[in-house]
PDB file of C-alpha atoms in Angstrom:
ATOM      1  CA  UNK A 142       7.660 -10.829   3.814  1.00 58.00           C
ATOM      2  CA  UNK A 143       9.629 -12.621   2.195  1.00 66.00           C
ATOM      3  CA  UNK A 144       9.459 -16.651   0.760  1.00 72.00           C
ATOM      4  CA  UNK A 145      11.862 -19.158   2.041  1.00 67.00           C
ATOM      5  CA  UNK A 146      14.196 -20.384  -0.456  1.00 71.00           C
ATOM      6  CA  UNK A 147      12.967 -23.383  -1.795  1.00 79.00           C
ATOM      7  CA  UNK A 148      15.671 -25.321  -0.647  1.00 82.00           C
ATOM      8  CA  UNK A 149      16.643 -24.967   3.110  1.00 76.00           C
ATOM      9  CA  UNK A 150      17.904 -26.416   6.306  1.00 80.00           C
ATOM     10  CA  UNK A 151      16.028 -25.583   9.838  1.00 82.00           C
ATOM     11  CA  UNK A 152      17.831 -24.359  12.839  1.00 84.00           C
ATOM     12  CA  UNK A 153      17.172 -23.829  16.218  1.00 89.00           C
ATOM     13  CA  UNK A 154      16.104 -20.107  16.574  1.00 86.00           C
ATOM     14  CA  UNK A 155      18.747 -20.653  20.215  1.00 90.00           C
ATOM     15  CA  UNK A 156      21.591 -21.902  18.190  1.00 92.00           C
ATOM     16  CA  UNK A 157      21.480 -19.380  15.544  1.00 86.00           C
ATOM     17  CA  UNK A 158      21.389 -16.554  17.776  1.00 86.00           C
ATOM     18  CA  UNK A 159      24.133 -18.190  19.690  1.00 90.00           C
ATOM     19  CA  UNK A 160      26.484 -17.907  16.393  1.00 89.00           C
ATOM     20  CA  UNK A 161      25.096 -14.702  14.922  1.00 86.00           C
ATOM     21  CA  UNK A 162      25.494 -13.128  18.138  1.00 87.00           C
ATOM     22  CA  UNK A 163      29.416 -14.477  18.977  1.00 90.00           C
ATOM     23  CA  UNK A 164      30.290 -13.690  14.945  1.00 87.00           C
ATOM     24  CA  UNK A 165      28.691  -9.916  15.199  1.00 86.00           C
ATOM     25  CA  UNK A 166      30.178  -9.436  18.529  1.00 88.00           C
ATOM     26  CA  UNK A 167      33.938 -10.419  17.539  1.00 90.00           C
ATOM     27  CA  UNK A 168      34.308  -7.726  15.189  1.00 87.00           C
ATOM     28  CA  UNK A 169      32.331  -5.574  17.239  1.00 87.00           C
ATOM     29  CA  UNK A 170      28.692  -5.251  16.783  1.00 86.00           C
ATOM     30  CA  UNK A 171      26.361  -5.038  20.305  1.00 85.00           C
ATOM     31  CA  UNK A 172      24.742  -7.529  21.083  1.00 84.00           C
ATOM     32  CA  UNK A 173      21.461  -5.898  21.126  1.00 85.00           C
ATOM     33  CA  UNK A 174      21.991  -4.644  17.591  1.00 84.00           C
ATOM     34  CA  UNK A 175      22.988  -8.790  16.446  1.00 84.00           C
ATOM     35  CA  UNK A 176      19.784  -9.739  17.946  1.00 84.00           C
ATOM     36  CA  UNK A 177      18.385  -7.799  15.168  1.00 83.00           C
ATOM     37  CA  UNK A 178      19.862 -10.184  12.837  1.00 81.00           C
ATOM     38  CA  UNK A 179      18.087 -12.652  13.906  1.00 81.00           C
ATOM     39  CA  UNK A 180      14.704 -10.903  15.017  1.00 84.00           C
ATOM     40  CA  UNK A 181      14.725 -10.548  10.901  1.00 80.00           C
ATOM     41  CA  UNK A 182      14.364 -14.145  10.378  1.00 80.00           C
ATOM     42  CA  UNK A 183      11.815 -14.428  12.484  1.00 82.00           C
ATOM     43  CA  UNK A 184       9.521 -12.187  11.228  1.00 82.00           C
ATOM     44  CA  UNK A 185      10.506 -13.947   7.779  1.00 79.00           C
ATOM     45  CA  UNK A 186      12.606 -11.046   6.562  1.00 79.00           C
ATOM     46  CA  UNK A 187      15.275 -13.425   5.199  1.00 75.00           C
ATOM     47  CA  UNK A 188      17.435 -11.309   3.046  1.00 78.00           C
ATOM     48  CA  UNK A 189      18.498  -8.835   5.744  1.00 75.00           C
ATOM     49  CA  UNK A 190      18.794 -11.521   8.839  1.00 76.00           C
ATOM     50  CA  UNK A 191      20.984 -14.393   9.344  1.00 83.00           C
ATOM     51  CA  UNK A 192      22.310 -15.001   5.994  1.00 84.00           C
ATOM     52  CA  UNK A 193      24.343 -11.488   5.707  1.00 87.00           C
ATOM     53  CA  UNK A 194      26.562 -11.794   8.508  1.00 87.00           C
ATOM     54  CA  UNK A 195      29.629 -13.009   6.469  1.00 89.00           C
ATOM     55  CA  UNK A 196      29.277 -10.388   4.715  1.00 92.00           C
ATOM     56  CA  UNK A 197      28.532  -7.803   7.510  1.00 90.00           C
ATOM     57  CA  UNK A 198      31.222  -9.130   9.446  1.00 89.00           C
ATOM     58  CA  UNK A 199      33.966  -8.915   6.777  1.00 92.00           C
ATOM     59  CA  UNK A 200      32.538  -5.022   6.108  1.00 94.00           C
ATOM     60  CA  UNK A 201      32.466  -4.060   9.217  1.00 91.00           C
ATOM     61  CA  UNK A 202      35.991  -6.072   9.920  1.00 91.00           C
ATOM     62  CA  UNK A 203      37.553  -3.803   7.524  1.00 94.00           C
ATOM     63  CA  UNK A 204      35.943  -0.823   8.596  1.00 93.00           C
ATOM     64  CA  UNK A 205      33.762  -0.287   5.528  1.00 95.00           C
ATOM     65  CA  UNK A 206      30.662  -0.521   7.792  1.00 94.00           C
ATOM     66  CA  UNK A 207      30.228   1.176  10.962  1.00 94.00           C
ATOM     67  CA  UNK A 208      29.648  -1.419  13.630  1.00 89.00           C
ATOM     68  CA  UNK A 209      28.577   1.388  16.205  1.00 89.00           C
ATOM     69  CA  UNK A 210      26.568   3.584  14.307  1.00 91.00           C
ATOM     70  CA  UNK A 211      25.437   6.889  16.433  1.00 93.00           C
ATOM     71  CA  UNK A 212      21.858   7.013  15.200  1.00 92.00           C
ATOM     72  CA  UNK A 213      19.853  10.536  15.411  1.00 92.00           C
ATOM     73  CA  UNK A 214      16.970  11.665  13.681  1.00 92.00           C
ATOM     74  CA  UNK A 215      18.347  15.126  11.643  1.00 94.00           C
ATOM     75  CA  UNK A 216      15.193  16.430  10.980  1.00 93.00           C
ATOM     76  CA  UNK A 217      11.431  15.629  11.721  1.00 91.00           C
ATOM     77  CA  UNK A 218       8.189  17.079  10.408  1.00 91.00           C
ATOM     78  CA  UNK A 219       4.672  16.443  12.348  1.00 90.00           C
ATOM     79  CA  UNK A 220       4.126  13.058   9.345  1.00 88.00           C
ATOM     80  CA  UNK A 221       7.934  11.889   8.801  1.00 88.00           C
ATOM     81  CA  UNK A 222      11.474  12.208  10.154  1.00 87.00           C
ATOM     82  CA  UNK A 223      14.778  11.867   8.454  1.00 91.00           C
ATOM     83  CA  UNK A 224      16.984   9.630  10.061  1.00 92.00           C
ATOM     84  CA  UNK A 225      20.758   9.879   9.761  1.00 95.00           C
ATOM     85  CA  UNK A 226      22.086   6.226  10.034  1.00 95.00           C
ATOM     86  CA  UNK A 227      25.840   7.222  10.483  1.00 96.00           C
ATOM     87  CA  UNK A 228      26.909   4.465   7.471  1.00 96.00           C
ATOM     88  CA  UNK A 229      25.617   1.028   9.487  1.00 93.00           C
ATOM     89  CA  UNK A 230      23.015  -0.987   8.755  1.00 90.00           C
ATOM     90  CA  UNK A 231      20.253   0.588   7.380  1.00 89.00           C
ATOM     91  CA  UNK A 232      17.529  -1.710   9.363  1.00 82.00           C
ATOM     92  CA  UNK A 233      19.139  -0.516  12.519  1.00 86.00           C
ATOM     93  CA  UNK A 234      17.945   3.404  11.734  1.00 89.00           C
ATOM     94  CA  UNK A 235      14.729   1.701  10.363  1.00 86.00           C
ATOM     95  CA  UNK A 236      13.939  -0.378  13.532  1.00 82.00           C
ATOM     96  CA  UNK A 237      14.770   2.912  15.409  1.00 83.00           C
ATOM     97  CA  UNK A 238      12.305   5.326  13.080  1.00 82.00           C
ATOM     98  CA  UNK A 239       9.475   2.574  14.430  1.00 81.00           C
ATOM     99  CA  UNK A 240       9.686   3.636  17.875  1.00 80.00           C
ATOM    100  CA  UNK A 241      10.614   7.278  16.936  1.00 76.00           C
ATOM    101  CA  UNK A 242       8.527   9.979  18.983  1.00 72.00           C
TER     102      UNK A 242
END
């Protein structure tokens, strides 16, 4: 987990989502994959939520991120699999691999 920055403002978990959600979903990110965004502040995992999406949005803007990454595990042993993340996010093959087999 990660510590809060010492200095900070609070939001409403509703209003953030609201804003994450419309600025991921104008350049083309699901909405299911934008609630991840902000599922990461939440489980205090603040340098990968809320606070990237300038910068996700710009990247993925001009196409230097893939917005709808096709996600597939590429190889699996009975202890591990190796999961092909198709250049997007790498928490969104991560939050896959949780709920993999």
């Amino acid at each position: 987990m990660n510590t809060p920055p010492k200095e900070h403002i609070n939001v409403d978990h509703h209003k953030l989502h609201a804003f994450v959600s419309t600025a991921a979903q104008t350049v083309g990110l699901t909405a299911e994959k934008a609630e991840l965004l902000t599922k990461n502040d939440l489980q205090g995992v603040f340098s990968h939520g809320t606070q990237q999406i300038a910068t996700y949005a710009i990247l993925m803007r001009d196409g230097q991120l893939n917005k709808d990454p096709q996600i597939e595990v590429v190889r699996e042993t009975p202890v591990s699999a190796l999961v092909d993340g198709d250049g997007g996010l790498g928490y969104f093959p991560a939050y896959q691999g949780l709920y993999w087999r």
